[in-house]
Every structure is written in C-alpha cells, then in structure tokens.
CSV table of C-alpha atoms in Angstrom, one decimal:
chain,number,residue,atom,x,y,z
A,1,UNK,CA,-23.8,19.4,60.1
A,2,UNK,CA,-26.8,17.9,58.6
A,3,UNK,CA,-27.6,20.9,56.5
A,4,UNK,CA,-24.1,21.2,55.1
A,5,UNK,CA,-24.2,16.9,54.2
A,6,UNK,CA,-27.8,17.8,52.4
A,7,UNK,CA,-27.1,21.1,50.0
A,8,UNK,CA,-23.5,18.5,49.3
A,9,UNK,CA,-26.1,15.6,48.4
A,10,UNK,CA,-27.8,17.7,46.5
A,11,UNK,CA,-25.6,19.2,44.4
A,12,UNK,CA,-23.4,16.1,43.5
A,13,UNK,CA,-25.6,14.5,41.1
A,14,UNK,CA,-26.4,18.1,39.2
A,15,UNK,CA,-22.7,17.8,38.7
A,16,UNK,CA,-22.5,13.9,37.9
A,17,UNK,CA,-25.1,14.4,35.5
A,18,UNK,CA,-23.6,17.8,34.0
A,19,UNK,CA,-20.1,16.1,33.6
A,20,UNK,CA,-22.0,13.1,32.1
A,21,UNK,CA,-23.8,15.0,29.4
A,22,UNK,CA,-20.5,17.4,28.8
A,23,UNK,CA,-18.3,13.8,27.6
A,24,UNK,CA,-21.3,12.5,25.8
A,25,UNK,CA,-20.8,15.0,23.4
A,26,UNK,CA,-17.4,15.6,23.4
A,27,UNK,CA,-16.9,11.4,22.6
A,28,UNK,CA,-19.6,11.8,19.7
A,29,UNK,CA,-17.9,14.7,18.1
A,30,UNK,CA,-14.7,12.9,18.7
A,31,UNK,CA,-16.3,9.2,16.8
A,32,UNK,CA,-17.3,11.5,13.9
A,33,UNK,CA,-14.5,12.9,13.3
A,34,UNK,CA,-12.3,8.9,13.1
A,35,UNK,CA,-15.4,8.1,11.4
A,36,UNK,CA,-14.9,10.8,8.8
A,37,UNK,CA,-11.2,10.3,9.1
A,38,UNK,CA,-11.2,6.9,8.0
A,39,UNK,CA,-13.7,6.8,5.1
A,40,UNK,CA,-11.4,9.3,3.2
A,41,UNK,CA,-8.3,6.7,4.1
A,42,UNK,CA,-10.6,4.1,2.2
A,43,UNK,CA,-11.7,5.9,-1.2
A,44,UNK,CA,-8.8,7.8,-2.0
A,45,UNK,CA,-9.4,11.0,-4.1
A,46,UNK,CA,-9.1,9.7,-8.0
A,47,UNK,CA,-6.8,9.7,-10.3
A,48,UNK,CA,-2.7,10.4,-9.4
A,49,UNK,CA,-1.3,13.6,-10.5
A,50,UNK,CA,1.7,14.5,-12.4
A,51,UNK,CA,4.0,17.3,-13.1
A,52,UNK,CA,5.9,18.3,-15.6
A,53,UNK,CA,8.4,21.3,-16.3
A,54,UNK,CA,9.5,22.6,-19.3
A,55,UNK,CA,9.2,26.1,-21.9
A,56,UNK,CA,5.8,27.5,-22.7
A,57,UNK,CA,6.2,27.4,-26.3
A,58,UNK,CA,2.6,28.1,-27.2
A,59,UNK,CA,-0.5,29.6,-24.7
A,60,UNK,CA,-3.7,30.3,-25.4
A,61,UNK,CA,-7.1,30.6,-23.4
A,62,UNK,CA,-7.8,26.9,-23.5
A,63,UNK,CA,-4.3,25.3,-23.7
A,64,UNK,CA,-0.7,25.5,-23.0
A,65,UNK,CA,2.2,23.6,-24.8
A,66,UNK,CA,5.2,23.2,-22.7
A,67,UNK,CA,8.6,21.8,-24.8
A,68,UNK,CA,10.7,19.6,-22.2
A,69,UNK,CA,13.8,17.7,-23.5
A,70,UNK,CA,13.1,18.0,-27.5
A,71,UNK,CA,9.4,16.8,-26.2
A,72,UNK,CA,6.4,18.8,-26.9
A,73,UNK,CA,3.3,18.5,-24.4
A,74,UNK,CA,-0.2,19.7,-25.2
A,75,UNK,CA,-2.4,20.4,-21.9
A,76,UNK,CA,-5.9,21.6,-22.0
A,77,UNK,CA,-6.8,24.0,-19.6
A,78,UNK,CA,-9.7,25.7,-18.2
A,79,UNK,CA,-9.1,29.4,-16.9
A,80,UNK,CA,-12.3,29.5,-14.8
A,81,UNK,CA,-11.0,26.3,-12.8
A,82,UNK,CA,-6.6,26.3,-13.3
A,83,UNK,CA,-4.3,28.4,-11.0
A,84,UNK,CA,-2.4,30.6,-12.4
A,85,UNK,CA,-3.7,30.1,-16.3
A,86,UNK,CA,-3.4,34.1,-16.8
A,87,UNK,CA,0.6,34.4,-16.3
A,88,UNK,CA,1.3,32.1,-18.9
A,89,UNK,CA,4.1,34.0,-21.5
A,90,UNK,CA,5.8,32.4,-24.2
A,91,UNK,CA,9.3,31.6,-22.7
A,92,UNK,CA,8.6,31.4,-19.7
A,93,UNK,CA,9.3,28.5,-17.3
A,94,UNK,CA,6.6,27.0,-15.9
A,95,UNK,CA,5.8,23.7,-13.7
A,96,UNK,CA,1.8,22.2,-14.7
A,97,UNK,CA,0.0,19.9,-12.5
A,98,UNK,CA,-2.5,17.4,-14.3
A,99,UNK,CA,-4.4,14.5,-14.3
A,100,UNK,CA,-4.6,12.0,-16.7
A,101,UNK,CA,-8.5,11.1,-17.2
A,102,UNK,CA,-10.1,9.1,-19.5
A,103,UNK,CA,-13.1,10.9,-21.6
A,104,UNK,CA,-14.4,7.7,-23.5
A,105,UNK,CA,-13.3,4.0,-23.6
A,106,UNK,CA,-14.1,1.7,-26.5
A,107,UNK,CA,-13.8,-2.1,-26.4
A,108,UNK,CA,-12.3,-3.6,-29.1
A,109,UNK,CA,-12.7,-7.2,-30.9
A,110,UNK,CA,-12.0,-9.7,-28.0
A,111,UNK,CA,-9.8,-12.4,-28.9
A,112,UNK,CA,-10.8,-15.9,-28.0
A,113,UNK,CA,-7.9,-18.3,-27.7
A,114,UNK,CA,-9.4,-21.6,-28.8
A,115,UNK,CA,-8.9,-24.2,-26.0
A,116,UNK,CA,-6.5,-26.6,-26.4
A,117,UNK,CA,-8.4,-30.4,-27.4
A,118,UNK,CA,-7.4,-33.4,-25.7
A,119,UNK,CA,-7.1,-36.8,-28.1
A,120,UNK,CA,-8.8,-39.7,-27.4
C-alpha cells in the first residue's frame, strides 16, 4: 500500500504541472486573439465604400464609364489591383465597388468674421 500511495504522489504533480503549462498557453493564445480582435473594432478600415449599377458605355484599360439614370460616372481603375476589370464589354451591366479618396486638399482664404465691439 505504501508503494502504490508513492508512484500516486509522484506522479500527481508531473500532471498538475503539465495541465498547468497546457492552459498557460491556451489563455495567451486566447488574450491575443480579443487583443487583436478589439484593436481592429477601434481603427476601422478607411474610407466607406459605394456601389453603383448602371450601362458600361465606355471601357478602356484604365477606366470604365457606367450611364445610370441619364447620369454618366467616370471610375478609374487599375487592372493589376480591380476584380473583374477584363470582362468589361460595352453594354453590358455591371455593378462597381469604389472608394471615394482624396488625392490632394488645398486650403483656401479663411474668412475671419470680425468680432462684434461692445460700446462704451
């Protein structure tokens, strides 16, 4: 009976410590990934995007014009970096996905309101 007690003594804390290191790493993976999880919920991903869907009336390799309502829309596109850019046929229907994104901003003349005086 004393044998049996010692190999049990023995062996308990090999399988504390085991069990121990196995949920250190399972709650770290599981931290980084909330960690990770909430940062993106914090700096969402730029500007919103848009659709619009209309008649190709013009395509070429670095734009499309799409006519919706009696409107015409003019969207530059890159072929290395747009899905789908090599289908476009004149006619066709087609749905585009953008961004709007400035490329320069210029300040103009600020206006100064002149502050109101008060009378003696």
């Amino acid at each position: 009976m004393a044998a049996a007690t010692a190999i049990t003594l023995n062996v308990a804390p090999c399988l504390v410590r085991a069990y121990r290191h196995c949920m250190n790493s399972k709650i770290i993976c599981l931290l980084a990934a909330l960690s990770l999880a909430f940062t993106s919920a914090a700096f969402p991903a730029g500007a919103k995007m848009y659709q619009i869907t209309g008649t190709v009336v013009e395509a070429t390799g670095s734009k499309v014009t799409v006519e919706k309502g009696g409107e015409r829309f003019e969207i530059d596109i890159d072929p290395a970096t747009t899905k789908g850019s090599a289908e476009l046929k004149v006619g066709s229907t087609v749905t585009v996905t953008y961004l709007m994104s400035a490329t320069k901003i210029e300040a103009g003349a600020t206006s100064q309101v002149p502050s109101p005086q008060s009378s003696p």
